[in-house]
Short mmCIF file of C-alpha atoms in Angstrom, two decimals:
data_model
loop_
_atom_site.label_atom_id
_atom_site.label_comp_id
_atom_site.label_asym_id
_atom_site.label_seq_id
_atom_site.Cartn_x
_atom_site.Cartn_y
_atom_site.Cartn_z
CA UNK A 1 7.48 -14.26 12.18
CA UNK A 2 9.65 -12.68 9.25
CA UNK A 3 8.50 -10.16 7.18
CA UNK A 4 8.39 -10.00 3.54
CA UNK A 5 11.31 -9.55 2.21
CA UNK A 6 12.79 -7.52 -0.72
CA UNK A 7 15.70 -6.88 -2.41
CA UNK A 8 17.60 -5.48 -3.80
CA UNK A 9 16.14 -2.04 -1.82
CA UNK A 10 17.77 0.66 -4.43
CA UNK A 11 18.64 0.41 -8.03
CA UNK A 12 19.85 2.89 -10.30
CA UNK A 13 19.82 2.42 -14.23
CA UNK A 14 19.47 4.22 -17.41
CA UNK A 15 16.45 4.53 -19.32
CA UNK A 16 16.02 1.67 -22.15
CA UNK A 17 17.97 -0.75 -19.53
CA UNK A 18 16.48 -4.19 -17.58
CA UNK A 19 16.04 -4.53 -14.12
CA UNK A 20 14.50 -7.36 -11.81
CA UNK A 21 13.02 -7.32 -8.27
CA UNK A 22 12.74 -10.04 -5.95
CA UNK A 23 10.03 -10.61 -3.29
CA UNK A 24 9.86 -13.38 -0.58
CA UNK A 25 6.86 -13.40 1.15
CA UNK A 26 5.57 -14.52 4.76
CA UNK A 27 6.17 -18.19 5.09
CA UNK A 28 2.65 -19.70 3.95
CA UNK A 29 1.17 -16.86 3.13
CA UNK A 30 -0.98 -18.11 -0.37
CA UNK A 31 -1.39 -14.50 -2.14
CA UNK A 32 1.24 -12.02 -3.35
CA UNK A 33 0.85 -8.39 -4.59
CA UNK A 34 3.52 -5.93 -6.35
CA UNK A 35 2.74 -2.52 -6.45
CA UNK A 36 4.05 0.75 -7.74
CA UNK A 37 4.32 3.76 -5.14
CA UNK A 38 4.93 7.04 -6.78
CA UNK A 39 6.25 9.83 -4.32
CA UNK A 40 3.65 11.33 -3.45
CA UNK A 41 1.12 8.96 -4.24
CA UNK A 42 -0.43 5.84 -2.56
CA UNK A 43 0.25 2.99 -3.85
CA UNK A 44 -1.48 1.32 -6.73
CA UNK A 45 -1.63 -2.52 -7.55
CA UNK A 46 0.40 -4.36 -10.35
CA UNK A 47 -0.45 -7.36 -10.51
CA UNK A 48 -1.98 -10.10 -7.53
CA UNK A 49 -0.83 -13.97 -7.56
CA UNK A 50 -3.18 -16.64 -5.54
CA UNK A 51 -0.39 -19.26 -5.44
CA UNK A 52 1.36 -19.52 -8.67
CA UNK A 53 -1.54 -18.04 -10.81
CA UNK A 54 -2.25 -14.52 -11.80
CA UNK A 55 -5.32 -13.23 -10.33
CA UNK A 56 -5.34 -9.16 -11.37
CA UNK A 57 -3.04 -7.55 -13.71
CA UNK A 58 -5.45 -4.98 -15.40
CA UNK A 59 -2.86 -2.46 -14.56
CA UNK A 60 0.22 -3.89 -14.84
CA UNK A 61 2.06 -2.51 -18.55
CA UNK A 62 2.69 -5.89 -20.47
CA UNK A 63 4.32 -4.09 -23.12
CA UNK A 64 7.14 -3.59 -20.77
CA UNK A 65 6.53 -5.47 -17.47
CA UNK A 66 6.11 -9.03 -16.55
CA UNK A 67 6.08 -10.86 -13.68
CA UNK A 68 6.12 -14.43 -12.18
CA UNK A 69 5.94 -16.76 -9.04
CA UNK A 70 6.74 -20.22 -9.74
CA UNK A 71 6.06 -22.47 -6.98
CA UNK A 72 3.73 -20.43 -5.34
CA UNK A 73 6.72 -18.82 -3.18
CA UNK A 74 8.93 -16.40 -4.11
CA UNK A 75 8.50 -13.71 -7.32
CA UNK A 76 10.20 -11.51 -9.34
CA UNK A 77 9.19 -8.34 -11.18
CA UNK A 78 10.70 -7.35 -14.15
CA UNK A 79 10.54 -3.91 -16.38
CA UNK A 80 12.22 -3.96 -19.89
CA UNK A 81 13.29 -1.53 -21.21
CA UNK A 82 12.85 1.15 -18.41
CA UNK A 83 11.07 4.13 -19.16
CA UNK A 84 12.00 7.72 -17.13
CA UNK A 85 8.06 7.22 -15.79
CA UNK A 86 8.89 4.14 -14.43
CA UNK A 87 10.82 5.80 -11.12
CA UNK A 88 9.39 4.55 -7.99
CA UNK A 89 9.30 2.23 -4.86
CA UNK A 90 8.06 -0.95 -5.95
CA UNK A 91 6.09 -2.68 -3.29
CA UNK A 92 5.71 -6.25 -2.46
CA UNK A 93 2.90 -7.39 -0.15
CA UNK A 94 1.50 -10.94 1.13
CA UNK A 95 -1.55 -12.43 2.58
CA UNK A 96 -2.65 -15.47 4.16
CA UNK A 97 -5.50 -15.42 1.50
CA UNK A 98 -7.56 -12.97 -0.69
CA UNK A 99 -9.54 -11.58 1.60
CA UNK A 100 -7.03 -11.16 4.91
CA UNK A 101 -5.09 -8.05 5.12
CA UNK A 102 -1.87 -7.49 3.62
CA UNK A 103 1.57 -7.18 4.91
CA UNK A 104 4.26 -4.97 2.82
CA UNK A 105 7.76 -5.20 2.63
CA UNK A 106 10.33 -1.96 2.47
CA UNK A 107 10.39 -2.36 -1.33
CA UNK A 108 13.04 -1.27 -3.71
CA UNK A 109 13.46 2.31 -4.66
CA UNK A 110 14.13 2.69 -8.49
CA UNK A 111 15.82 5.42 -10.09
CA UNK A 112 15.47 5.71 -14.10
CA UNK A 113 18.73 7.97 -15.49
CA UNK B 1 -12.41 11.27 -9.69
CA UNK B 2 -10.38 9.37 -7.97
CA UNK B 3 -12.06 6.18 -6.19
CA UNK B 4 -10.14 7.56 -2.63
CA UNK B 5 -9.33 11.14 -1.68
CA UNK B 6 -7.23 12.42 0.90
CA UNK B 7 -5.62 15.40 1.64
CA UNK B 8 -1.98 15.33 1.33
CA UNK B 9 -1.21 17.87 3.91
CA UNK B 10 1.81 18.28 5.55
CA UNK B 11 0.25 18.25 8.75
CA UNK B 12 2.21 19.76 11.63
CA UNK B 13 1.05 19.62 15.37
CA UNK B 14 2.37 19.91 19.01
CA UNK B 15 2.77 16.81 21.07
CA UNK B 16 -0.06 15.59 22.69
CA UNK B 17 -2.37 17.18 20.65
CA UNK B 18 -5.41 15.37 18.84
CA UNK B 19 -5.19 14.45 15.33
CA UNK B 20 -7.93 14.12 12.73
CA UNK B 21 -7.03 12.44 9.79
CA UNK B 22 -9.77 12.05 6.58
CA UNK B 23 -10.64 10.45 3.43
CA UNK B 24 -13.32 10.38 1.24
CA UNK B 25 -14.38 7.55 -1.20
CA UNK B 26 -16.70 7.37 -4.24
CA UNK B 27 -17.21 3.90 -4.54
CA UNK B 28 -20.81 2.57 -2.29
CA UNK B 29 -19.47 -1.35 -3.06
CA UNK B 30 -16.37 -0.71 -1.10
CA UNK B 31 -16.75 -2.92 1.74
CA UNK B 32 -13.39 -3.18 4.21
CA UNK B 33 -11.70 0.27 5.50
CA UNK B 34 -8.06 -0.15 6.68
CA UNK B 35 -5.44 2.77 7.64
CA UNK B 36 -1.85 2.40 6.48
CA UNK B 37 1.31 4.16 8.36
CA UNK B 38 4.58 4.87 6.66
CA UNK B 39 7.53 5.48 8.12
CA UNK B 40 10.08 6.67 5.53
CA UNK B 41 12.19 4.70 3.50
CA UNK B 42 9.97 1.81 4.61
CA UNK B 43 6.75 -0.02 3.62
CA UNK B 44 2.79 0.32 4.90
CA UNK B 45 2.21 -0.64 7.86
CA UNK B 46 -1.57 -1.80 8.72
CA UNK B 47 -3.13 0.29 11.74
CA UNK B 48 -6.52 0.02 11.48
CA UNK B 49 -8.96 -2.61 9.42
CA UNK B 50 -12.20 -1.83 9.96
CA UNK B 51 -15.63 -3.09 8.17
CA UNK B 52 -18.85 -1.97 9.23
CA UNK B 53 -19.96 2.15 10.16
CA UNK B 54 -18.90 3.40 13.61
CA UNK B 55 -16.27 3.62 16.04
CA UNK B 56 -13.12 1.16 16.19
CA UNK B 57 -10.73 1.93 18.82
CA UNK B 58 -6.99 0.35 19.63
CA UNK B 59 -5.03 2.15 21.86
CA UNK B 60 -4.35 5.80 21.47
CA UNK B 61 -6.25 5.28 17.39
CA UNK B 62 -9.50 5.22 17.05
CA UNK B 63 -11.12 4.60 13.14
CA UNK B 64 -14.16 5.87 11.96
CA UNK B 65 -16.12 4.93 9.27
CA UNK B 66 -19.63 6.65 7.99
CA UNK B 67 -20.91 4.73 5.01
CA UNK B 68 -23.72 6.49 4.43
CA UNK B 69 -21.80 9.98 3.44
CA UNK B 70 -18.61 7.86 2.28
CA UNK B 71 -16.08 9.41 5.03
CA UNK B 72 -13.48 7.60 7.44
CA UNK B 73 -11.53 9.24 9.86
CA UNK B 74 -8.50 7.91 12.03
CA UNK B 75 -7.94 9.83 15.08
CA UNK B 76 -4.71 9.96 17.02
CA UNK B 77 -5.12 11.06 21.21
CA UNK B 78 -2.02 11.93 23.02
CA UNK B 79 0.06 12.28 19.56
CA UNK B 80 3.78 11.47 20.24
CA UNK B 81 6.55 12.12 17.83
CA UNK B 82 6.99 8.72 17.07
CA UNK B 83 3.90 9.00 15.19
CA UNK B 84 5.53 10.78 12.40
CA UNK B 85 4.99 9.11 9.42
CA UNK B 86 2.51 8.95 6.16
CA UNK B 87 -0.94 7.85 7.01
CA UNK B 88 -2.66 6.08 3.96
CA UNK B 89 -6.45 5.48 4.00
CA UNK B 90 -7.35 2.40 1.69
CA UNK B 91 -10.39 0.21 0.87
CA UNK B 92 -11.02 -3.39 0.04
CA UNK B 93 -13.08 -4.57 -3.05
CA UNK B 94 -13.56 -7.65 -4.41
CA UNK B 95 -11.47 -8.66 -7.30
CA UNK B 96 -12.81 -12.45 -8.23
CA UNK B 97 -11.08 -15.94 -6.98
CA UNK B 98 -11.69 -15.16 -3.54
CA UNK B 99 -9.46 -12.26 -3.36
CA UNK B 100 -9.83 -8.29 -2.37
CA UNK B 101 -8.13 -5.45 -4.01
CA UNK B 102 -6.64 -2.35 -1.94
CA UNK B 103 -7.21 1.21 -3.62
CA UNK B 104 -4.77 3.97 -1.74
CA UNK B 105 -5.16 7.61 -0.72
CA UNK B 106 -1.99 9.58 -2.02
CA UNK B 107 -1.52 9.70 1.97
CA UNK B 108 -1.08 12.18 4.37
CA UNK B 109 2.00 13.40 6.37
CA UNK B 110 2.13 14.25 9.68
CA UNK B 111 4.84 15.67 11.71
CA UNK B 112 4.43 15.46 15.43
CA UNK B 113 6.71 18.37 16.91
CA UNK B 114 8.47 17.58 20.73
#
């Protein structure tokens, strides 16, 4: 079985600049999670899709990120404009449903200049 | 306070030796107990999932969970060097629709030395 996969896995830009992640998760696997890993820290939730609708995304910044995952398959994450803060490994994960347990990918390590 | 506490360490030991790795959690309506491992430059990997108080043991890991004082343990018997990674603690609580929401420990890192 494939694993969820991310890309790309580093990216470097300058504060005030865009930048998009991509997440494909386990074939048939019905809910997708991003989250934000700080070094140091464990990681905290973004935002949860159950198919192609938004579940949770209390903590998710709307003034500067959004995300989406049309069709129910594949997402992307987006921040705009970076912020210096916003330095970290962004995690996708997938489950079969809500209430399985989740499988991560190697995420994509973002650098703010 | 945080919802889930752990002690960052670094934790060092000698191979073979027993570790003892702890969180603590605030929250009484957290339901589902899992332990993460992290291998560097790489993404959690699930150990342990564990639901009700007591013992759960796979292998050379055995999870521990007491609800009543809000503690869970993972032990690690024969510790080999491969085990050297970050071990996050998390719990599971309900978020609506059906679907469960993971809070993290900031993890702790061991280093098993050869």
């Amino acid at each position: 079985e494939a694993g969820v996969a991310q890309s790309p896995r580093y990216k470097i830009i300058e504060k005030r600049q865009s930048v998009a992640f991509w997440c494909n998760p386990i074939s048939g696997h019905a809910t997708l999670y991003w989250y934000q890993q700080i070094l140091g820290q464990g990681p905290k939730l973004l935002i949860q899709f159950q198919n192609n609708g938004v579940v949770d995304d209390s903590q998710l910044p709307k003034d500067r990120f959004s995300a989406e995952r049309l069709k129910g398959v594949d997402s992307t994450l987006k921040i705009q404009p970076a912020k210096l803060e916003d330095s970290a490994v962004y995690l996708c994960a997938s489950s079969f449903a809500g209430d399985q347990p989740q499988h991560f990918g190697d995420g994509t390590r973002l650098s703010i200049l | 306070q945080k919802e889930v506490e752990q002690d960052p360490g670094p934790l060092s030991v000698p191979e073979g030796a027993i570790v003892s790795l702890n969180c603590t959690y605030s929250n009484s309506a957290f339901q589902y107990f899992m332990w993460y491992r992290q291998y560097s430059r790489k993404g959690p990997e699930l150990l342990m999932y564990t639901y009700s108080s007591g013992n759960k043991e796979d292998g050379r890991f055995t999870a521990q969970v007491d609800k009543s004082s809000k503690y869970i343990s993972l032990f690690i018997r024969d510790s080999q060097p491969s085990d050297s990674a970050t071990y996050l603690c998390a719990t599971d609580s309900y978020s609506g629709a059906g679907s469960y929401q993971l809070t993290f420990g900031k993890g702790t890192k061991l280093s098993v030395i050869p």
